[in-house]
XYZ file of N, CA and C in Angstrom:
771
model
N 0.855 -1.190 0.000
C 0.000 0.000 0.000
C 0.888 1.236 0.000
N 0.496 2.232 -0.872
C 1.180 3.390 -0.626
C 0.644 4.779 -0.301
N 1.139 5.382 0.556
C 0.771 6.856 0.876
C 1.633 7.937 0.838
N 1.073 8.670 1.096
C 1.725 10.464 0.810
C 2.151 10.516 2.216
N 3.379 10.574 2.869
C 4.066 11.115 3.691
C 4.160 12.831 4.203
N 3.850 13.587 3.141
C 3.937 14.879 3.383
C 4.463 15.843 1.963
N 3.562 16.815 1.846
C 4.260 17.785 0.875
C 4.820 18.918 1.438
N 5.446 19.967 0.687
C 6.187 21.083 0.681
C 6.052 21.920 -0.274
N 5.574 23.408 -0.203
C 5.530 24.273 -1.094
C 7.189 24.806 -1.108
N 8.127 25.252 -1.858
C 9.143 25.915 -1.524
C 8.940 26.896 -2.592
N 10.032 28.072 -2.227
C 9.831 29.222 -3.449
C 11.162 29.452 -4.360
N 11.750 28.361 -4.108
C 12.512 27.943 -5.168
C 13.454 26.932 -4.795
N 14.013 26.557 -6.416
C 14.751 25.305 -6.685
C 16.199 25.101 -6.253
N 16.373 25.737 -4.996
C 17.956 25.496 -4.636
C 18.103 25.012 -3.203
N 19.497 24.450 -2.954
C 19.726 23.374 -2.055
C 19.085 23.495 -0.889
N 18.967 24.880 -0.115
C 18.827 25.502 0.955
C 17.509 24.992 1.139
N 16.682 25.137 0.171
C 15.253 25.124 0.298
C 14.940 23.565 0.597
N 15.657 22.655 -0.611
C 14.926 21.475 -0.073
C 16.125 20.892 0.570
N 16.552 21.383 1.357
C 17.425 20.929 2.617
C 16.250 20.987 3.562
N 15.424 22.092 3.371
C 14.550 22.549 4.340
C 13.364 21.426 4.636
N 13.051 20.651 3.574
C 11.936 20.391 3.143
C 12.352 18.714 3.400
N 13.804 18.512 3.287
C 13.737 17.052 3.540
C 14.074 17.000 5.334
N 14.581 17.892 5.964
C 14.480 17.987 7.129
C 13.025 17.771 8.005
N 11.955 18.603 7.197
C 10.697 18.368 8.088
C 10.140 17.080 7.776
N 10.406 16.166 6.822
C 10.597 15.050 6.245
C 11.174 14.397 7.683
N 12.558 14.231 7.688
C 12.873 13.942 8.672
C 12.332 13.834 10.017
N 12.499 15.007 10.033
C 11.281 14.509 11.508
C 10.242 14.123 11.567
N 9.386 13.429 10.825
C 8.301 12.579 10.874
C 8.635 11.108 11.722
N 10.144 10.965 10.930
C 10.681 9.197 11.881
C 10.797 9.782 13.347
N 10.175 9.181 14.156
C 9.784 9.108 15.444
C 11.097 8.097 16.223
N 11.855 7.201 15.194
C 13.213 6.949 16.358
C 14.524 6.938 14.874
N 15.445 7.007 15.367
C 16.197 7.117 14.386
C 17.039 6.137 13.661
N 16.403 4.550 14.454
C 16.817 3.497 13.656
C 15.875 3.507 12.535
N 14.785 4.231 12.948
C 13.548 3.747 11.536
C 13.811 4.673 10.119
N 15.162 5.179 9.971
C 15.220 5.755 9.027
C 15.640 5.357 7.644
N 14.889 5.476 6.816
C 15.154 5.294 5.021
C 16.171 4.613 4.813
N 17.173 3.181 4.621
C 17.861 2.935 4.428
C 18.436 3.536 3.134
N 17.552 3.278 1.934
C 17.976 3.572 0.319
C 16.586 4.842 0.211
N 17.694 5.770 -0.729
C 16.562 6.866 -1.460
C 17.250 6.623 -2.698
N 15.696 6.727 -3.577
C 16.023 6.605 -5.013
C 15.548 8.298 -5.733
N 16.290 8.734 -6.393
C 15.602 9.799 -7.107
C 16.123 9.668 -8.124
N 15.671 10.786 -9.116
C 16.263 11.257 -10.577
C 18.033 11.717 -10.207
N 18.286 11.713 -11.662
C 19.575 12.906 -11.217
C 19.506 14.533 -11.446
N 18.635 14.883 -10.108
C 18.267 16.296 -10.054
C 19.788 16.538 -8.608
N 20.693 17.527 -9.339
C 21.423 17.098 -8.494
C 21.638 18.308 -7.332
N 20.349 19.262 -7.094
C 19.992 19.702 -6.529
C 19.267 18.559 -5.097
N 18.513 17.860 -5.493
C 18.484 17.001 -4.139
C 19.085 15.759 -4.091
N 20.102 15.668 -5.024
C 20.681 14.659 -4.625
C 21.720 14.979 -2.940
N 22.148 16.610 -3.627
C 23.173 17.092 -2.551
C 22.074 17.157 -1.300
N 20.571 17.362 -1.077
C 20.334 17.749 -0.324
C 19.966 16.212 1.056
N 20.023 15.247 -0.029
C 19.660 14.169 0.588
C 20.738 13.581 1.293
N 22.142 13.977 0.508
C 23.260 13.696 1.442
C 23.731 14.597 2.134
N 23.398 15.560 2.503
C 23.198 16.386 3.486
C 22.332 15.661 5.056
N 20.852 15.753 4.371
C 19.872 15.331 5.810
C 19.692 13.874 5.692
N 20.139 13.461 5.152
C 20.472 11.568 5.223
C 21.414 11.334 4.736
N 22.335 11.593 5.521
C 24.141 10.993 5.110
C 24.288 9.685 5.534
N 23.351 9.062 6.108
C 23.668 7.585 6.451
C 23.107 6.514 5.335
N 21.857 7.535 4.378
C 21.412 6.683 3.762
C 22.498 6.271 2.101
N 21.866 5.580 1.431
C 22.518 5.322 0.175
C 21.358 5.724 -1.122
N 22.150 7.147 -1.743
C 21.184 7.171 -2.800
C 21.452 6.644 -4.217
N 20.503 6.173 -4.284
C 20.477 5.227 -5.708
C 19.537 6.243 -7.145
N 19.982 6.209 -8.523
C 19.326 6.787 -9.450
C 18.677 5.896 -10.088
N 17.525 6.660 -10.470
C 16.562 5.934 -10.911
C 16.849 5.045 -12.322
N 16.549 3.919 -12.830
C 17.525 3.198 -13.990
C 16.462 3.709 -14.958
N 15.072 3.864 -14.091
C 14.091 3.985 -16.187
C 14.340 5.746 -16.336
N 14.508 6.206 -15.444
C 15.228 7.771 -16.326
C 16.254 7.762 -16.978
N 17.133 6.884 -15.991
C 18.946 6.719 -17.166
C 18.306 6.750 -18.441
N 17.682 5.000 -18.747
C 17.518 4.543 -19.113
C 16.465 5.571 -20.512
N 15.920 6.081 -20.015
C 15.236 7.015 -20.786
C 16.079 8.309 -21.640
N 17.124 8.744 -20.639
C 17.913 9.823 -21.126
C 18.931 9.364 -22.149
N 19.401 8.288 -21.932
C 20.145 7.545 -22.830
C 19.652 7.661 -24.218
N 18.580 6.904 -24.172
C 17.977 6.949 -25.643
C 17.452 7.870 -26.133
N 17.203 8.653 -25.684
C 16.496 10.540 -26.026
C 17.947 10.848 -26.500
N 18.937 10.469 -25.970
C 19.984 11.148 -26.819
C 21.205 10.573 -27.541
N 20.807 9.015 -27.609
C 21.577 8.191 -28.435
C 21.116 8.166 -29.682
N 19.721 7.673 -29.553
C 18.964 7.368 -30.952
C 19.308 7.709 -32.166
N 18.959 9.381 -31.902
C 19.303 9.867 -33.497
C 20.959 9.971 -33.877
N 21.729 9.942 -33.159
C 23.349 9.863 -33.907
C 22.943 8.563 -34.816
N 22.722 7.479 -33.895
C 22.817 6.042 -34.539
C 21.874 5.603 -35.377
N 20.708 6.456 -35.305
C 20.041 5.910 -36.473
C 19.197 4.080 -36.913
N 19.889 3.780 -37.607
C 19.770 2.678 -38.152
C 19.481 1.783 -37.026
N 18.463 0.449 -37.533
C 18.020 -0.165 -36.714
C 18.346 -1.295 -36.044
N 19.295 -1.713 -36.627
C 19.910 -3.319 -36.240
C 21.378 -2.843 -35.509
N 22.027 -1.233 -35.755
C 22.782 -0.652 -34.752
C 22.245 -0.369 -33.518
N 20.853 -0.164 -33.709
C 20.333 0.558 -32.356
C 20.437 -0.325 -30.998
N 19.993 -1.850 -31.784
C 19.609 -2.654 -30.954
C 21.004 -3.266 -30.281
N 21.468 -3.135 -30.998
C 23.045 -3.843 -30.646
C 23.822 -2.903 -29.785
N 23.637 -1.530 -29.996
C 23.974 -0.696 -28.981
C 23.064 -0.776 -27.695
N 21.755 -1.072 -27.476
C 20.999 -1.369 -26.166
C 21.240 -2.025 -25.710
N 22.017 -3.593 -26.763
C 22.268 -4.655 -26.138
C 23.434 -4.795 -25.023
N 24.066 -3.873 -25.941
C 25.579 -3.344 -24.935
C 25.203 -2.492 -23.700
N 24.131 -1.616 -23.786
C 24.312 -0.847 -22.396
C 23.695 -1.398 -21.531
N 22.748 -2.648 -21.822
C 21.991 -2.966 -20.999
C 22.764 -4.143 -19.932
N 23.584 -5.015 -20.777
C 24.350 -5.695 -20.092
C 25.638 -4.520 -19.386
N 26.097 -3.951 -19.262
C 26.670 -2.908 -18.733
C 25.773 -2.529 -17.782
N 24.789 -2.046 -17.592
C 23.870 -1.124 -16.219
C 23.771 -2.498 -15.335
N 23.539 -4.117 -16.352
C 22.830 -5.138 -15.233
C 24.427 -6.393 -14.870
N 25.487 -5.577 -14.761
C 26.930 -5.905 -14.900
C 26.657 -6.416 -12.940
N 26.830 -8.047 -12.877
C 26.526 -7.979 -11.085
C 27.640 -8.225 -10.435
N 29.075 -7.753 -11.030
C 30.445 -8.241 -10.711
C 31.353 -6.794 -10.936
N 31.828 -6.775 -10.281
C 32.957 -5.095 -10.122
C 34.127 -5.844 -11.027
N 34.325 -6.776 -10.938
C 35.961 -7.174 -11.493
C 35.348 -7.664 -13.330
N 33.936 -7.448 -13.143
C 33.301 -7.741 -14.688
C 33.226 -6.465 -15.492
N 33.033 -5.342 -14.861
C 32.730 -4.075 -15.030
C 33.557 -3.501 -16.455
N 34.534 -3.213 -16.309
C 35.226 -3.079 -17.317
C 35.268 -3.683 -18.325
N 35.200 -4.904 -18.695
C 34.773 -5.866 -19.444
C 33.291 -5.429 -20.462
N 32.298 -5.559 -19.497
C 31.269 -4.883 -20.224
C 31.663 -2.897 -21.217
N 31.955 -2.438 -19.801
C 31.940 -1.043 -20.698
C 32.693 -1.228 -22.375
N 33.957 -2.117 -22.322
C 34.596 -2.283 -23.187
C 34.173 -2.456 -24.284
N 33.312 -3.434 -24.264
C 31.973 -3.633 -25.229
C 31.190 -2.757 -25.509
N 30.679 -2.050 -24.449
C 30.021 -0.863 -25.043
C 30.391 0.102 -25.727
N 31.459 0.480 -25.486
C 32.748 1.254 -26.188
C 32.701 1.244 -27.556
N 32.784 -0.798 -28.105
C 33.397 -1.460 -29.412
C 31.984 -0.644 -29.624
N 30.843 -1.440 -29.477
C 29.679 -1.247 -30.021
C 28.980 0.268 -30.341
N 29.829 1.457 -29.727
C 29.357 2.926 -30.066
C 30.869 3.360 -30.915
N 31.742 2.678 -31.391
C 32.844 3.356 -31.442
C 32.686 4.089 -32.619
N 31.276 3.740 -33.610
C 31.208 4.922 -34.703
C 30.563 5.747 -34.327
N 30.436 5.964 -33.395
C 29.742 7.216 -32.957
C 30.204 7.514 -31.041
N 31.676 8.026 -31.146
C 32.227 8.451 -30.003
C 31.300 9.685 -29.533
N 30.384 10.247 -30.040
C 29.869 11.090 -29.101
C 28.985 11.050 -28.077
N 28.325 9.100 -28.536
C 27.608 8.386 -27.419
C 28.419 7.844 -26.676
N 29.762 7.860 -26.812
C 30.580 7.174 -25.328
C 30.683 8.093 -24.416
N 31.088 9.815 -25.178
C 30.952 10.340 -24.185
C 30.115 10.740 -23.589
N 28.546 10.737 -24.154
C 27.905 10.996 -23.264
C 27.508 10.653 -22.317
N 27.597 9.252 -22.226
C 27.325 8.305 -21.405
C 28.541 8.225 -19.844
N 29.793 8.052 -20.375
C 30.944 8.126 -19.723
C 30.831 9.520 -18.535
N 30.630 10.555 -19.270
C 30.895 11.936 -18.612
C 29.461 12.502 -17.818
N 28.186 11.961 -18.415
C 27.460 12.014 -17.537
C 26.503 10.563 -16.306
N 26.938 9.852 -17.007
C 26.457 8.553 -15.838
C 27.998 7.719 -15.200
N 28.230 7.026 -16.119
C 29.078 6.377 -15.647
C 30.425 6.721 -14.938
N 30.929 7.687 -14.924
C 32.322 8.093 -14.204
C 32.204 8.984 -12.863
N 31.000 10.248 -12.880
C 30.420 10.319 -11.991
C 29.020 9.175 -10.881
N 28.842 8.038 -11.636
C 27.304 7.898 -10.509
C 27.413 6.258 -10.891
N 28.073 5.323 -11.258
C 27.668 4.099 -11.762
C 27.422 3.346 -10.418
N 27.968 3.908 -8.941
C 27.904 3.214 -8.382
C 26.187 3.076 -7.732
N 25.746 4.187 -8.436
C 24.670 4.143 -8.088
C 23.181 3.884 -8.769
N 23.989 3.352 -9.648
C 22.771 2.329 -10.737
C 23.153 1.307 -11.622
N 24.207 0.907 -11.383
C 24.936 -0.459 -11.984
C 24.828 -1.211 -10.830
N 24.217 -2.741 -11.067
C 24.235 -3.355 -10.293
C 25.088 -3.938 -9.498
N 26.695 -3.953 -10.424
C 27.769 -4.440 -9.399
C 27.683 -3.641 -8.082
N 27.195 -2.545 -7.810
C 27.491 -1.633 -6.494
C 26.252 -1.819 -6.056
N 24.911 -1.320 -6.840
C 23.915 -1.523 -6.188
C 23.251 -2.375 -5.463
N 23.579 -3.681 -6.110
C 23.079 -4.420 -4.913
C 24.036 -4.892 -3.622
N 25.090 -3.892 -3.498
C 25.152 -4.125 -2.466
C 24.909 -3.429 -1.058
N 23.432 -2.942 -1.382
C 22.295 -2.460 -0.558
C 21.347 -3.091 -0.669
N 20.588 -3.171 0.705
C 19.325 -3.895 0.273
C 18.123 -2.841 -0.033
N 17.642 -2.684 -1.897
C 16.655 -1.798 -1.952
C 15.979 -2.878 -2.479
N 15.834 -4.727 -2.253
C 14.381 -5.050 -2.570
C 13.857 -5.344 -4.116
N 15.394 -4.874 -4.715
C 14.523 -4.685 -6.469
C 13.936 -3.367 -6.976
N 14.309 -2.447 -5.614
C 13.841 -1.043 -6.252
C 14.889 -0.354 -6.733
N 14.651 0.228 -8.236
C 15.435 0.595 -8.996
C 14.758 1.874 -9.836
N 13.811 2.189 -9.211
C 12.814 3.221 -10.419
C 12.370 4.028 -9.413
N 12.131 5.386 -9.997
C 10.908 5.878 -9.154
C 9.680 6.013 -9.711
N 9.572 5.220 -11.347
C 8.721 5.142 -11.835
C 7.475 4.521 -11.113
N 7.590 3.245 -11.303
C 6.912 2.149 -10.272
C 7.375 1.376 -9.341
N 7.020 1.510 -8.303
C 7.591 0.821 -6.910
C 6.982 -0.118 -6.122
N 8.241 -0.975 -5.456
C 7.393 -1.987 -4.659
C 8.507 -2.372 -3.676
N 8.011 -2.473 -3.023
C 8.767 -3.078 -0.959
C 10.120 -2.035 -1.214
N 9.733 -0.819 -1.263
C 10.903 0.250 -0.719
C 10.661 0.792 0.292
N 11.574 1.831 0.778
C 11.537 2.426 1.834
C 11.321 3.331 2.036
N 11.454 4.326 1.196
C 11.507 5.814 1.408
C 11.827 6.210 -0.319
N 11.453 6.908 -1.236
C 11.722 7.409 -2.757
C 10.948 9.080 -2.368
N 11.735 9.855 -3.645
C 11.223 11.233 -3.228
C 10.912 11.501 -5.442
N 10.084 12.129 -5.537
C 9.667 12.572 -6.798
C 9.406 13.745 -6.834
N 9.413 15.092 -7.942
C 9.456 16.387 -7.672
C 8.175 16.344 -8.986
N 7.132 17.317 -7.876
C 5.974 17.652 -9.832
C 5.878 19.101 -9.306
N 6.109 19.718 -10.407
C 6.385 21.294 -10.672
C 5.051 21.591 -11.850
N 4.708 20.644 -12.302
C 4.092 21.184 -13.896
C 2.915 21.478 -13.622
N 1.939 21.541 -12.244
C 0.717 21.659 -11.913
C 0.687 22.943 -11.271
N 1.634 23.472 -10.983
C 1.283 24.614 -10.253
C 1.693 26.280 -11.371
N 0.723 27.040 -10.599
C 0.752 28.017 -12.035
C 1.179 29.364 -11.026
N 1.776 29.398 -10.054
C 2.090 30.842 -9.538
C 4.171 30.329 -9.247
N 4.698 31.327 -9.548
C 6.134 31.701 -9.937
C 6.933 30.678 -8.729
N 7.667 29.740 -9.111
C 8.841 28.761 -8.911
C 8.246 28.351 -7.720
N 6.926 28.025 -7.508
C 6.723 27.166 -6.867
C 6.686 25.903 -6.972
N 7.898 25.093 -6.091
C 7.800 23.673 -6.111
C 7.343 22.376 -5.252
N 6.589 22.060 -5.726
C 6.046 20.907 -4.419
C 6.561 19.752 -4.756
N 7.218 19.265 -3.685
C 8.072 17.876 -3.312
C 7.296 16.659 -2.938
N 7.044 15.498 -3.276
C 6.242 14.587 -2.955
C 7.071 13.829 -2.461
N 7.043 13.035 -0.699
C 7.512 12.097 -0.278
C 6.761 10.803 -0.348
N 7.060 9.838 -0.457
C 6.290 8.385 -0.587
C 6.851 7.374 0.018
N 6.200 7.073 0.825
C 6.639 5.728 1.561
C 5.824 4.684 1.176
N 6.659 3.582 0.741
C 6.059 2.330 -0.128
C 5.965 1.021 0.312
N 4.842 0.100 0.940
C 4.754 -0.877 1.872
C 4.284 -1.946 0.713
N 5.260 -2.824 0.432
C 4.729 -4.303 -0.064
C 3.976 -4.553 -0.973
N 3.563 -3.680 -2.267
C 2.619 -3.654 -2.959
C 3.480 -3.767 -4.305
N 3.239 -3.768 -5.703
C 3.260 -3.114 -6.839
C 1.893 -1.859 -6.791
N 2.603 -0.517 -7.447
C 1.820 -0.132 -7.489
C 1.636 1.455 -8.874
N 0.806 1.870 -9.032
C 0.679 3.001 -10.044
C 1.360 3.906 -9.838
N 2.088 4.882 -10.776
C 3.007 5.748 -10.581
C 2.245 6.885 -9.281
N 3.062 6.951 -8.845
C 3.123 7.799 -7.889
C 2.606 9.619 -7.966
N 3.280 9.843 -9.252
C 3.572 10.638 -10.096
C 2.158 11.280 -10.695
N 1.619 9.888 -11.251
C 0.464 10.112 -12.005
C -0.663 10.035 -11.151
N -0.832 9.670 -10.135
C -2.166 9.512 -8.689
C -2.153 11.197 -8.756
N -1.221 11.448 -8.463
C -1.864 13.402 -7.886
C -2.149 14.123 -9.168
N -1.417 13.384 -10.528
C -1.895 14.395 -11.962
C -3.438 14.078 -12.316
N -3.879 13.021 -12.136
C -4.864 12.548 -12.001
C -5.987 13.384 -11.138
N -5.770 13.542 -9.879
C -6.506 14.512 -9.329
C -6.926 15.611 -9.630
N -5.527 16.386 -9.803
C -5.266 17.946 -10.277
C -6.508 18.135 -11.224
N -5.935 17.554 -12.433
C -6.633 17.213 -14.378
C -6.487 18.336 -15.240
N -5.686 19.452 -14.136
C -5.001 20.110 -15.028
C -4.208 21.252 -14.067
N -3.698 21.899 -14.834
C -2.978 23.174 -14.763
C -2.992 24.839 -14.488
N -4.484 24.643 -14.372
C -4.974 26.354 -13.481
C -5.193 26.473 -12.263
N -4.906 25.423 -11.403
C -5.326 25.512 -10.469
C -4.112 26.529 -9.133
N -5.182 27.250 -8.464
C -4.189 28.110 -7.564
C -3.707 27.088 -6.251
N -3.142 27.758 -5.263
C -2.707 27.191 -4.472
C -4.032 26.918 -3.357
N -4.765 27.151 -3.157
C -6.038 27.332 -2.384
C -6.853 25.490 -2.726
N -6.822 25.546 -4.491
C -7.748 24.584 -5.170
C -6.257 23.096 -4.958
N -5.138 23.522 -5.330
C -3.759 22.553 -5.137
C -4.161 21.551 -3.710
N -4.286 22.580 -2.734
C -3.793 22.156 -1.505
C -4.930 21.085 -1.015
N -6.738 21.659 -1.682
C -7.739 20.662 -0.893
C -7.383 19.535 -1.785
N -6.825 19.469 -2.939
C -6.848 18.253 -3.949
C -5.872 17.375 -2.865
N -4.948 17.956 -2.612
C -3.978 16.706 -2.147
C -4.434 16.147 -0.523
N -5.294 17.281 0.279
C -5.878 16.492 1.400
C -7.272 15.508 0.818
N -8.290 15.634 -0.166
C -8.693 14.697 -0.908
C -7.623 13.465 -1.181
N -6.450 13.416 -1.447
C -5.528 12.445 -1.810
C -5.557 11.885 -0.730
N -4.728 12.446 0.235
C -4.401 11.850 1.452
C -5.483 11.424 2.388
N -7.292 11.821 2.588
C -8.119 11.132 2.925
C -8.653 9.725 1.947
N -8.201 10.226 0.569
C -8.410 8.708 -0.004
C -7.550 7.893 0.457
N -6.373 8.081 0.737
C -5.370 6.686 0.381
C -5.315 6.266 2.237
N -5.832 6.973 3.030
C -6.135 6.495 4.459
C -7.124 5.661 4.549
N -8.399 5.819 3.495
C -9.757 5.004 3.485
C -9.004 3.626 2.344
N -7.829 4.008 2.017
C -7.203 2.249 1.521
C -6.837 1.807 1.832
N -5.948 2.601 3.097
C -5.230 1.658 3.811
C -5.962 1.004 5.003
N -7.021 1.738 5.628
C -7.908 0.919 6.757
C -8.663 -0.426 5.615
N -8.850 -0.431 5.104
C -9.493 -1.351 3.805
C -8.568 -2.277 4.034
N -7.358 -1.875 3.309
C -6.388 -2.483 2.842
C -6.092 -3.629 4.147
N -5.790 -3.276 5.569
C -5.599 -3.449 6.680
C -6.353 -4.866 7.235
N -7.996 -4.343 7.175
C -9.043 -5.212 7.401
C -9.008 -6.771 6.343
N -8.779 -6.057 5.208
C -9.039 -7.155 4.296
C -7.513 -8.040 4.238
N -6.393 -7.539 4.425
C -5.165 -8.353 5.103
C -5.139 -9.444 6.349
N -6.065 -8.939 7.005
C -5.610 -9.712 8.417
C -7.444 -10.542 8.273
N -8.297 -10.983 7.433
C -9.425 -11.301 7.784
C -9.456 -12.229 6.516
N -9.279 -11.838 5.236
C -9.324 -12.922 4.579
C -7.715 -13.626 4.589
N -7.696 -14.983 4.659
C -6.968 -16.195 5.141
C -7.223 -16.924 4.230
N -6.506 -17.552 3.464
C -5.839 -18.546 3.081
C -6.640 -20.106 3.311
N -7.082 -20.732 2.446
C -7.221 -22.059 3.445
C -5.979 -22.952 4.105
N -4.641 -22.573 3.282
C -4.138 -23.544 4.221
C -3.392 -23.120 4.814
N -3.988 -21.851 5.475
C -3.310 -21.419 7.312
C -4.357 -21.464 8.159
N -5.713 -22.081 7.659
C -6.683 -22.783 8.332
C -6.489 -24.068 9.018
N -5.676 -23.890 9.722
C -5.201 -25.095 10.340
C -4.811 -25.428 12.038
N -4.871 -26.160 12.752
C -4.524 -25.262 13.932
C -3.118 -25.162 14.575
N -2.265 -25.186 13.360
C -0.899 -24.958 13.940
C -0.810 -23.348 13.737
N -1.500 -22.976 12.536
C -1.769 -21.450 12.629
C -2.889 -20.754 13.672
N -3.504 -21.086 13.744
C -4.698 -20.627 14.606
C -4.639 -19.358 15.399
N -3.816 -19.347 16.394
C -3.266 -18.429 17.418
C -3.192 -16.727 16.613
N -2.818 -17.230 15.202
C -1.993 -16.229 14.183
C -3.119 -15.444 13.374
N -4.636 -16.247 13.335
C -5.308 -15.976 12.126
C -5.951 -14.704 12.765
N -6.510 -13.611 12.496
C -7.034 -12.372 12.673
C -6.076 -11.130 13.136
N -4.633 -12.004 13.506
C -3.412 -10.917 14.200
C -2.583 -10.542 13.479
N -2.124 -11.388 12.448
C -1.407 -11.057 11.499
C -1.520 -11.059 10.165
N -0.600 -10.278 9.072
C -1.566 -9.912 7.620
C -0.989 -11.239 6.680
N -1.785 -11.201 5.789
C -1.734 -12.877 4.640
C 0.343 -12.307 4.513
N 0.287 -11.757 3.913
C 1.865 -10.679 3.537
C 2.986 -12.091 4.702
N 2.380 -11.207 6.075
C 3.329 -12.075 6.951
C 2.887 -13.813 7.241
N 1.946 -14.475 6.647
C 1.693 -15.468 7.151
C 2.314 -16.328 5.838
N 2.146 -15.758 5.052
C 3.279 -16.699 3.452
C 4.516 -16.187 3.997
């Protein structure tokens, strides 16, 4: 199940501000072992700095379907042709899903051969992902955190803490609202798209913004008491048994598989 943790209006896009904003964030965790192991964001590297700032203990990871997206928004057209294209995906993809550090090089190498008519996709790739950040979306490094399989902030499931920024709904000057999400055990719909959905568009002031997202946040409370009831009440037949018994109405199907 997922919910809205908390928003933030700020009046602009620099560190200070959402230093500010992941701080009151912060203090929501009530002890300080319960804090975010992995944050995943874009490479906005405005909160990347701000996250290693007010969570220096955590490990931030970039999101792979944005790489993954930016890559090809700006590989494509050098390369063109279609049986290059694929052979170049084929190369980066085994490269991002590389699960060995002493393999690492090996792959890029390949990727290298496979763009070498077109050196302006090595460097783009080289100078903006890989030499600055691989450790933080190539799997040789990444998994050695436990994020669960979370790798997106597209769609998420059994993470801990992910942060997403939507700017495109609001219509009065550099106002930005920060969406925190905390994500419990589910697959679930972009995150992203639940509040664009609400909005349905783009005139709205800050007055009409603000009841939309407490509408949000009274919906997704009436899912999670739902969600809750219908976890711990419908059972399984075969934890109908009485070695389970003790267990059935106390704990959710989730924990009884």
């Amino acid at each position: 199940m997922t919910f809205s943790a908390g928003f933030a209006y700020l009046d602009g896009e620099c560190v200070n501000n959402v230093v500010w904003a992941l701080e009151q964030f912060r203090g929501l965790f009530l002890r300080r072992d319960g804090l975010p192991g992995v944050i995943v964001t874009d490479r906005d590297l405005t909160l990347m700095n701000a996250v290693e700032t007010v969570f220096p203990e955590c490990t931030n990871l970039l999101c792979i379907f944005h790489i993954d997206k930016n890559v090809k928004a700006k590989c494509k057209s050098p390369i063109g042709q279609k049986n290059a294209w694929e052979y170049v995906m084929d190369a980066w993809g085994s490269l991002v899903d590389c699960r060995f550090e002493h393999q690492f090089d090996d792959c890029l190498k390949k990727f290298k051969i496979a763009c070498s008519p077109w050196p302006m996709v090595v460097d783009y790739v080289n100078e903006t992902w890989i030499i600055p950040h691989k450790e933080k979306f190539v799997k040789a490094w990444m998994n050695k955190v436990m994020h669960l399989g979370n790798t997106t902030t597209n769609r998420y499931e059994n993470v801990d803490v992910f942060f997403i920024r939507v700017d495109e709904f609001m219509d009065f000057n550099y106002c930005i609202c920060l969406l925190f999400f905390v994500y419990l055990k589910c697959r679930v719909e972009s995150a992203h798209w639940a509040l664009k959905r609400l909005l349905q568009n783009s005139h709205g002031d800050l007055c009409s913004v603000w009841d939309t997202m407490d509408t949000m946040i009274m919906l997704q409370h009436t899912e999670i008491k739902a969600s809750f009831e219908t976890s711990t009440h419908v059972v399984g037949h075969v934890f109908k048994v009485t070695l389970y018994k003790r267990l059935l109405d106390m704990v959710s199907r989730y924990a009884l598989n």
